[in-house]
Amino acid sequence: MYRSHTCGELRKAHINSEVTLSGWVQKVRDKGFMVWVDLRDRYGIAQLIFDEERTPKEVLETAQRLGREFVIKVDGTVIERESKNSNIPTGEIEVLVKNITVLNKSITPPFTIENETDGGEDLRMKYRYLDIRRNPVKNSLIFRHKVGIEVRNYLSNEGFVEIETPYLIKSTPEGARDFVVPSRMNEGEFYALPQSPQTFKQLLMVGGMDKYFQIVKCFRDEDLRADRQPEFTQIDCEMAFVEQEDILNVFEGLTRHLLKEIKEIEIGGFPRMTYDEAMKKYGNDKPDIRFGMEFGELNAVAQHKDFKVFNDAELVVGIAIPGAANYTRKEIDKLIDWVKRPQIGALGMVYVKCNEDGSYKSSVDKFYDQDDLKKWAEATGAKTGDLICVLSGPTHKTRTQLSALRMEMAERLGLRNPNEFAPLWVVDFPLLEWDEETSRYHAMHHPFTSPKPEDIKLLDTDPGSVRANAYDLVLNGNEIGGGSIRIFDKDLQALMFKHLGFTEDEAKAQFGFLMDAFQYGAPPHGGLAFGFDRLVAILGGQETIRDFIAFPKNNAGRDVMIDAPSKIDNEQLDELHIKLNI
Amino acid sequence: MYRSHTCGELRKAHINSEVTLSGWVQKVRDKGFMVWVDLRDRYGIAQLIFDEERTPKEVLETAQRLGREFVIKVDGTVIERESKNSNIPTGEIEVLVKNITVLNKSITPPFTIENETDGGEDLRMKYRYLDIRRNPVKNSLIFRHKVGIEVRNYLSNEGFVEIETPYLIKSTPEGARDFVVPSRMNEGEFYALPQSPQTFKQLLMVGGMDKYFQIVKCFRDEDLRADRQPEFTQIDCEMAFVEQEDILNVFEGLTRHLLKEIKEIEIGGFPRMTYDEAMKKYGNDKPDIRFGMEFGELNAVAQHKDFKVFNDAELVVGIAIPGAANYTRKEIDKLIDWVKRPQIGALGMVYVKCNEDGSYKSSVDKFYDQDDLKKWAEATGAKTGDLICVLSGPTHKTRTQLSALRMEMAERLGLRNPNEFAPLWVVDFPLLEWDEETSRYHAMHHPFTSPKPEDIKLLDTDPGSVRANAYDLVLNGNEIGGGSIRIFDKDLQALMFKHLGFTEDEAKAQFGFLMDAFQYGAPPHGGLAFGFDRLVAILGGQETIRDFIAFPKNNAGRDVMIDAPSKIDNEQLDELHIKLNI
């Protein structure tokens, strides 16, 4: 037997018990006649004590030779500590050791196994198995597990059935790039790994499984931005015989359940906002509504004077930064530099200080009088002591820039409290978006999303204005889920493919099986997918997903720990009927 | 709103309620003045009634034009049926329809959507979404979901953490063939899909996550035998600071929990048997112990006469087939033909009838007298009325042949009751097995399995006799799980790799990361994996897994529904730095 107890569970009540513990040596304090060892396992730390008087000589000597991260097993008696440590749950006791066995030695680890480690990101990833010994990573993984269990039990209780869809499927050029898998048994052919189980879950609806879910890995071969992974996990759901409202209710219920069970936070009905409204008020389709700084559009009150920059602009728009009127000239210049960085791309920024005495001081006093500026303050909701920041230019671009500034200022002002949760449904997304590169419309969500019936007539005349029955769930400024009501009519689906630039043959080759299935009585259906990695990270109070994934890949898609991907044998290539082309 | 109720839930208590139902048209009975429609959804069937007197004319006419599998929505009133149907839960009521909407039409399905369908396997697979509408498939998928939920909750309550390990990993030529994934971002390199998360779960143990599990897809590019899938699902588990006994206890507990919760069957402690014993008694390392017919070895009582066939054989072994003494000569000849089929490969079979009068009649009466045959009956446990079947030859081959006969006879005699559950641990597997093809030893389980300490010294002299700390869980003659205590010492692991024919460089290239990890304090650990597909099928009372998988592949590894694998674009190949070699 390796242990009678874990290192984290011993308390005063265990005093005088004989125990066996196993774990890792966290720390050794050797005073010669007395040695203390902090022994660590997944559950906590227990202090071991060895001394000249009470410990057999060879046991004490073994303790003196222990190094960090040695794996040991000890037998001993739980005794009361002389100097208690109220910082740890086991701080009232220690274990007087009688026997010790070194189960395994350790060479010096490349970084310290502490909450705050001296190891950088690269080193931590290479030795991820050591990183996982650290509380922050360990606890994140346990937290992820808990969220997963809650999700499954909630949906299962709501009548959803988890159904595993296949991983070896068919490549479809639409959307992101597929990872593909050469088939040995089918010469010259490839499977693809799913970017999502989209078509399969729709087929399950055709199959009558009216409430489906799955927590499932998905794959996208994209150039990785920070905090994206080539393989990621989705909570994937679909329902039949439902309208948008039914779906929003179920997944609002799920999210509320998670917040309650996991975070002990009770939240009422989630607010809803159309895509247009979100863009107008926050310049962003996933606004963080934990704080204000709503956009005030200023065209009506800023384009009547001789300020050519504003007069030429499609949009003049500002936000009021709370309490920032006392920024120095230098601080404001730095802010202007910040919005002019290439990542943001503004050409400049106009500001207005809302002074304590009720007057305004702006960078455009030459053009605008106090009455003008008062109207700007009204439009942006600025109060005494605030700083109004104004950007101008093409509508979409300017909104995006101002949104970036809004988020940055909220971050700096500490308004993005990770322990506050502000969910929001964004609805009525556009069906299509224009792609500059290919000069054609793409499906904003995916080609199976249904247009709003009243907008179908606009598909020919004004495709960009067609709204979809599509929705996103936003949490604290992050899109954590998105979905839509699907097309379930074969002819409408064919029309959509046509508008997305598929020839009939292409549509048939790629999605023929779905079109076929629609001939046999497809029910109305819709669904949604949550990004599980991000959901867990946000519930865990963080915005980066990496520590919530046991073995993440780096930005080049490499697993630096196992050194994958790697070369394979020529023999293997031959069997797969491929050769390298490099 | 598409429905106020499901089709399966209406009862007498709903009489006079106004309801809205949606579903598929199962059947239409049209008497002209009156039409009945069976409406089906996931939850059951409701009978709709339309008649000239009470139903609006156009609604009745619509009902008369309905075809099988049309999707409709109806509003109506629940009324009591005149002629009740006690075969279905909704048999006391019907719905008098006021409004009907055809949500979608259906062309005639290629097979009937009935419990017993007229569709063959191929057709059912091509139109799997229609097959899933049938109760047997639908119920199997729901059953699978329930088993999954129970597994997760049980293990979670036992302190196990479900941790997702990566799908894009590194190819290792050991074991079965890998599916590989060319990397676009890392020219000339490939990921592999995991055959199991083996090394990752071991790294999690090094990382201190002492109780890990995962229900996870695994991949093997093997030539598919019947009822094998290239992608399959495992319940994968690993524990640290444990001995074999701890692991057996936990997973015996899990299996007992599943039998109790899912099947309402209470089972006590599982019997255990060594590999050697299983081979000796049943000729099989996964014996079905729901019935007897244990092997009786007859060398001692059959090699003392002039029967050369037996005298030359390494093993003479028999089983007693209950109640088969009255088989006719013709029946016995058919049995002899059966064991001589190339799939079984016996050269012949000797039989002994145990007559009602206590005498014996055998096919070798020329060589053996009644006393001899009595001893055979004792050795095989044959009773009056039984038929003893005896095979002889090389030990392993003969056992395998007799095992096949034993299973066949049990099947014919109806001894393999799918509602009886007989679990069994088989322990002390050999560490290595000889591979004729490559003329070297292979790991029977995998290269990380620890030999029994007392057998390590035999590695050099008699590798085939080294026993491993390896175990299988057998249920009703099927291996549903297997595992082992792992090597956690770097030097012993290196020794194992050497014995398996790895050079130092090969071991380093493929498993260097694991050997590295073992330098930093690896704890003693072990684990096990359950084949989830098979476990679910057996619990569901079946032996084929296909109906418990939503979208299975055929024996050529094809998904005939979506037609995958398939060709991909040259552009895609170029991006992946590969070309076809066909």
PDB file of N, CA, C and O in Angstrom, chain B residues 444-468:
ATOM      1  N   MET B 444       3.151  -7.874 -25.267  1.00  0.00           N
ATOM      2  CA  MET B 444       1.792  -8.393 -25.414  1.00  0.00           C
ATOM      3  C   MET B 444       0.789  -7.265 -25.180  1.00  0.00           C
ATOM      4  O   MET B 444      -0.203  -7.150 -25.886  1.00  0.00           O
ATOM      5  N   HIS B 445       1.067  -6.427 -24.176  1.00  0.00           N
ATOM      6  CA  HIS B 445       0.169  -5.306 -23.864  1.00  0.00           C
ATOM      7  C   HIS B 445       0.714  -4.049 -24.550  1.00  0.00           C
ATOM      8  O   HIS B 445       0.235  -3.631 -25.577  1.00  0.00           O
ATOM      9  N   HIS B 446       1.747  -3.465 -24.030  1.00  0.00           N
ATOM     10  CA  HIS B 446       2.515  -2.410 -24.689  1.00  0.00           C
ATOM     11  C   HIS B 446       3.849  -2.259 -23.967  1.00  0.00           C
ATOM     12  O   HIS B 446       4.011  -2.829 -22.889  1.00  0.00           O
ATOM     13  N   PRO B 447       4.772  -1.518 -24.546  1.00  0.00           N
ATOM     14  CA  PRO B 447       6.139  -1.547 -23.996  1.00  0.00           C
ATOM     15  C   PRO B 447       6.283  -0.903 -22.611  1.00  0.00           C
ATOM     16  O   PRO B 447       7.369  -0.895 -22.062  1.00  0.00           O
ATOM     17  N   PHE B 448       5.199  -0.341 -22.065  1.00  0.00           N
ATOM     18  CA  PHE B 448       5.300   0.334 -20.778  1.00  0.00           C
ATOM     19  C   PHE B 448       4.825  -0.547 -19.618  1.00  0.00           C
ATOM     20  O   PHE B 448       4.815  -0.135 -18.469  1.00  0.00           O
ATOM     21  N   THR B 449       4.413  -1.757 -19.955  1.00  0.00           N
ATOM     22  CA  THR B 449       3.910  -2.690 -18.955  1.00  0.00           C
ATOM     23  C   THR B 449       5.049  -3.231 -18.108  1.00  0.00           C
ATOM     24  O   THR B 449       6.075  -3.645 -18.642  1.00  0.00           O
ATOM     25  N   SER B 450       4.858  -3.255 -16.799  1.00  0.00           N
ATOM     26  CA  SER B 450       5.948  -3.721 -15.933  1.00  0.00           C
ATOM     27  C   SER B 450       5.920  -5.233 -15.793  1.00  0.00           C
ATOM     28  O   SER B 450       4.865  -5.834 -15.612  1.00  0.00           O
ATOM     29  N   PRO B 451       7.104  -5.839 -15.880  1.00  0.00           N
ATOM     30  CA  PRO B 451       7.197  -7.275 -15.590  1.00  0.00           C
ATOM     31  C   PRO B 451       7.010  -7.496 -14.086  1.00  0.00           C
ATOM     32  O   PRO B 451       7.207  -6.571 -13.291  1.00  0.00           O
ATOM     33  N   LYS B 452       6.598  -8.682 -13.694  1.00  0.00           N
ATOM     34  CA  LYS B 452       6.591  -8.999 -12.266  1.00  0.00           C
ATOM     35  C   LYS B 452       8.035  -8.982 -11.790  1.00  0.00           C
ATOM     36  O   LYS B 452       8.907  -9.601 -12.423  1.00  0.00           O
ATOM     37  N   PRO B 453       8.319  -8.269 -10.688  1.00  0.00           N
ATOM     38  CA  PRO B 453       9.716  -8.092 -10.252  1.00  0.00           C
ATOM     39  C   PRO B 453      10.470  -9.415 -10.185  1.00  0.00           C
ATOM     40  O   PRO B 453      11.624  -9.498 -10.607  1.00  0.00           O
ATOM     41  N   GLU B 454       9.793 -10.470  -9.681  1.00  0.00           N
ATOM     42  CA  GLU B 454      10.503 -11.746  -9.511  1.00  0.00           C
ATOM     43  C   GLU B 454      10.819 -12.419 -10.844  1.00  0.00           C
ATOM     44  O   GLU B 454      11.615 -13.357 -10.890  1.00  0.00           O
ATOM     45  N   ASP B 455      10.194 -11.938 -11.924  1.00  0.00           N
ATOM     46  CA  ASP B 455      10.435 -12.558 -13.230  1.00  0.00           C
ATOM     47  C   ASP B 455      11.463 -11.802 -14.081  1.00  0.00           C
ATOM     48  O   ASP B 455      11.853 -12.286 -15.146  1.00  0.00           O
ATOM     49  N   ILE B 456      11.871 -10.617 -13.607  1.00  0.00           N
ATOM     50  CA  ILE B 456      12.771  -9.790 -14.429  1.00  0.00           C
ATOM     51  C   ILE B 456      14.030 -10.555 -14.825  1.00  0.00           C
ATOM     52  O   ILE B 456      14.514 -10.448 -15.953  1.00  0.00           O
ATOM     53  N   LYS B 457      14.508 -11.385 -13.885  1.00  0.00           N
ATOM     54  CA  LYS B 457      15.751 -12.130 -14.163  1.00  0.00           C
ATOM     55  C   LYS B 457      15.609 -13.098 -15.342  1.00  0.00           C
ATOM     56  O   LYS B 457      16.584 -13.504 -15.950  1.00  0.00           O
ATOM     57  N   LEU B 458      14.364 -13.451 -15.687  1.00  0.00           N
ATOM     58  CA  LEU B 458      14.130 -14.375 -16.803  1.00  0.00           C
ATOM     59  C   LEU B 458      14.171 -13.685 -18.167  1.00  0.00           C
ATOM     60  O   LEU B 458      14.135 -14.348 -19.203  1.00  0.00           O
ATOM     61  N   LEU B 459      14.239 -12.353 -18.153  1.00  0.00           N
ATOM     62  CA  LEU B 459      14.188 -11.615 -19.425  1.00  0.00           C
ATOM     63  C   LEU B 459      15.269 -12.079 -20.387  1.00  0.00           C
ATOM     64  O   LEU B 459      15.045 -12.175 -21.594  1.00  0.00           O
ATOM     65  N   ASP B 460      16.442 -12.383 -19.848  1.00  0.00           N
ATOM     66  CA  ASP B 460      17.547 -12.793 -20.713  1.00  0.00           C
ATOM     67  C   ASP B 460      17.455 -14.264 -21.112  1.00  0.00           C
ATOM     68  O   ASP B 460      17.753 -14.624 -22.244  1.00  0.00           O
ATOM     69  N   THR B 461      17.027 -15.097 -20.152  1.00  0.00           N
ATOM     70  CA  THR B 461      17.107 -16.535 -20.389  1.00  0.00           C
ATOM     71  C   THR B 461      15.835 -17.122 -21.000  1.00  0.00           C
ATOM     72  O   THR B 461      15.890 -17.996 -21.841  1.00  0.00           O
ATOM     73  N   ASP B 462      14.665 -16.632 -20.571  1.00  0.00           N
ATOM     74  CA  ASP B 462      13.421 -17.246 -21.010  1.00  0.00           C
ATOM     75  C   ASP B 462      12.329 -16.177 -21.124  1.00  0.00           C
ATOM     76  O   ASP B 462      11.345 -16.178 -20.371  1.00  0.00           O
ATOM     77  N   PRO B 463      12.519 -15.266 -22.077  1.00  0.00           N
ATOM     78  CA  PRO B 463      11.638 -14.086 -22.140  1.00  0.00           C
ATOM     79  C   PRO B 463      10.160 -14.453 -22.217  1.00  0.00           C
ATOM     80  O   PRO B 463       9.326 -13.768 -21.641  1.00  0.00           O
ATOM     81  N   GLY B 464       9.846 -15.545 -22.885  1.00  0.00           N
ATOM     82  CA  GLY B 464       8.447 -15.911 -23.068  1.00  0.00           C
ATOM     83  C   GLY B 464       7.725 -16.261 -21.767  1.00  0.00           C
ATOM     84  O   GLY B 464       6.505 -16.219 -21.696  1.00  0.00           O
ATOM     85  N   SER B 465       8.500 -16.593 -20.721  1.00  0.00           N
ATOM     86  CA  SER B 465       7.859 -17.007 -19.473  1.00  0.00           C
ATOM     87  C   SER B 465       7.726 -15.862 -18.471  1.00  0.00           C
ATOM     88  O   SER B 465       7.200 -16.056 -17.382  1.00  0.00           O
ATOM     89  N   VAL B 466       8.224 -14.682 -18.845  1.00  0.00           N
ATOM     90  CA  VAL B 466       8.127 -13.541 -17.926  1.00  0.00           C
ATOM     91  C   VAL B 466       6.671 -13.091 -17.842  1.00  0.00           C
ATOM     92  O   VAL B 466       6.027 -12.858 -18.859  1.00  0.00           O
ATOM     93  N   ARG B 467       6.161 -13.012 -16.627  1.00  0.00           N
ATOM     94  CA  ARG B 467       4.783 -12.551 -16.453  1.00  0.00           C
ATOM     95  C   ARG B 467       4.748 -11.056 -16.203  1.00  0.00           C
ATOM     96  O   ARG B 467       5.689 -10.476 -15.654  1.00  0.00           O
ATOM     97  N   ALA B 468       3.661 -10.455 -16.621  1.00  0.00           N
ATOM     98  CA  ALA B 468       3.511  -9.010 -16.466  1.00  0.00           C
ATOM     99  C   ALA B 468       2.484  -8.714 -15.386  1.00  0.00           C
ATOM    100  O   ALA B 468       1.633  -9.547 -15.073  1.00  0.00           O
TER     101      ALA B 468
END
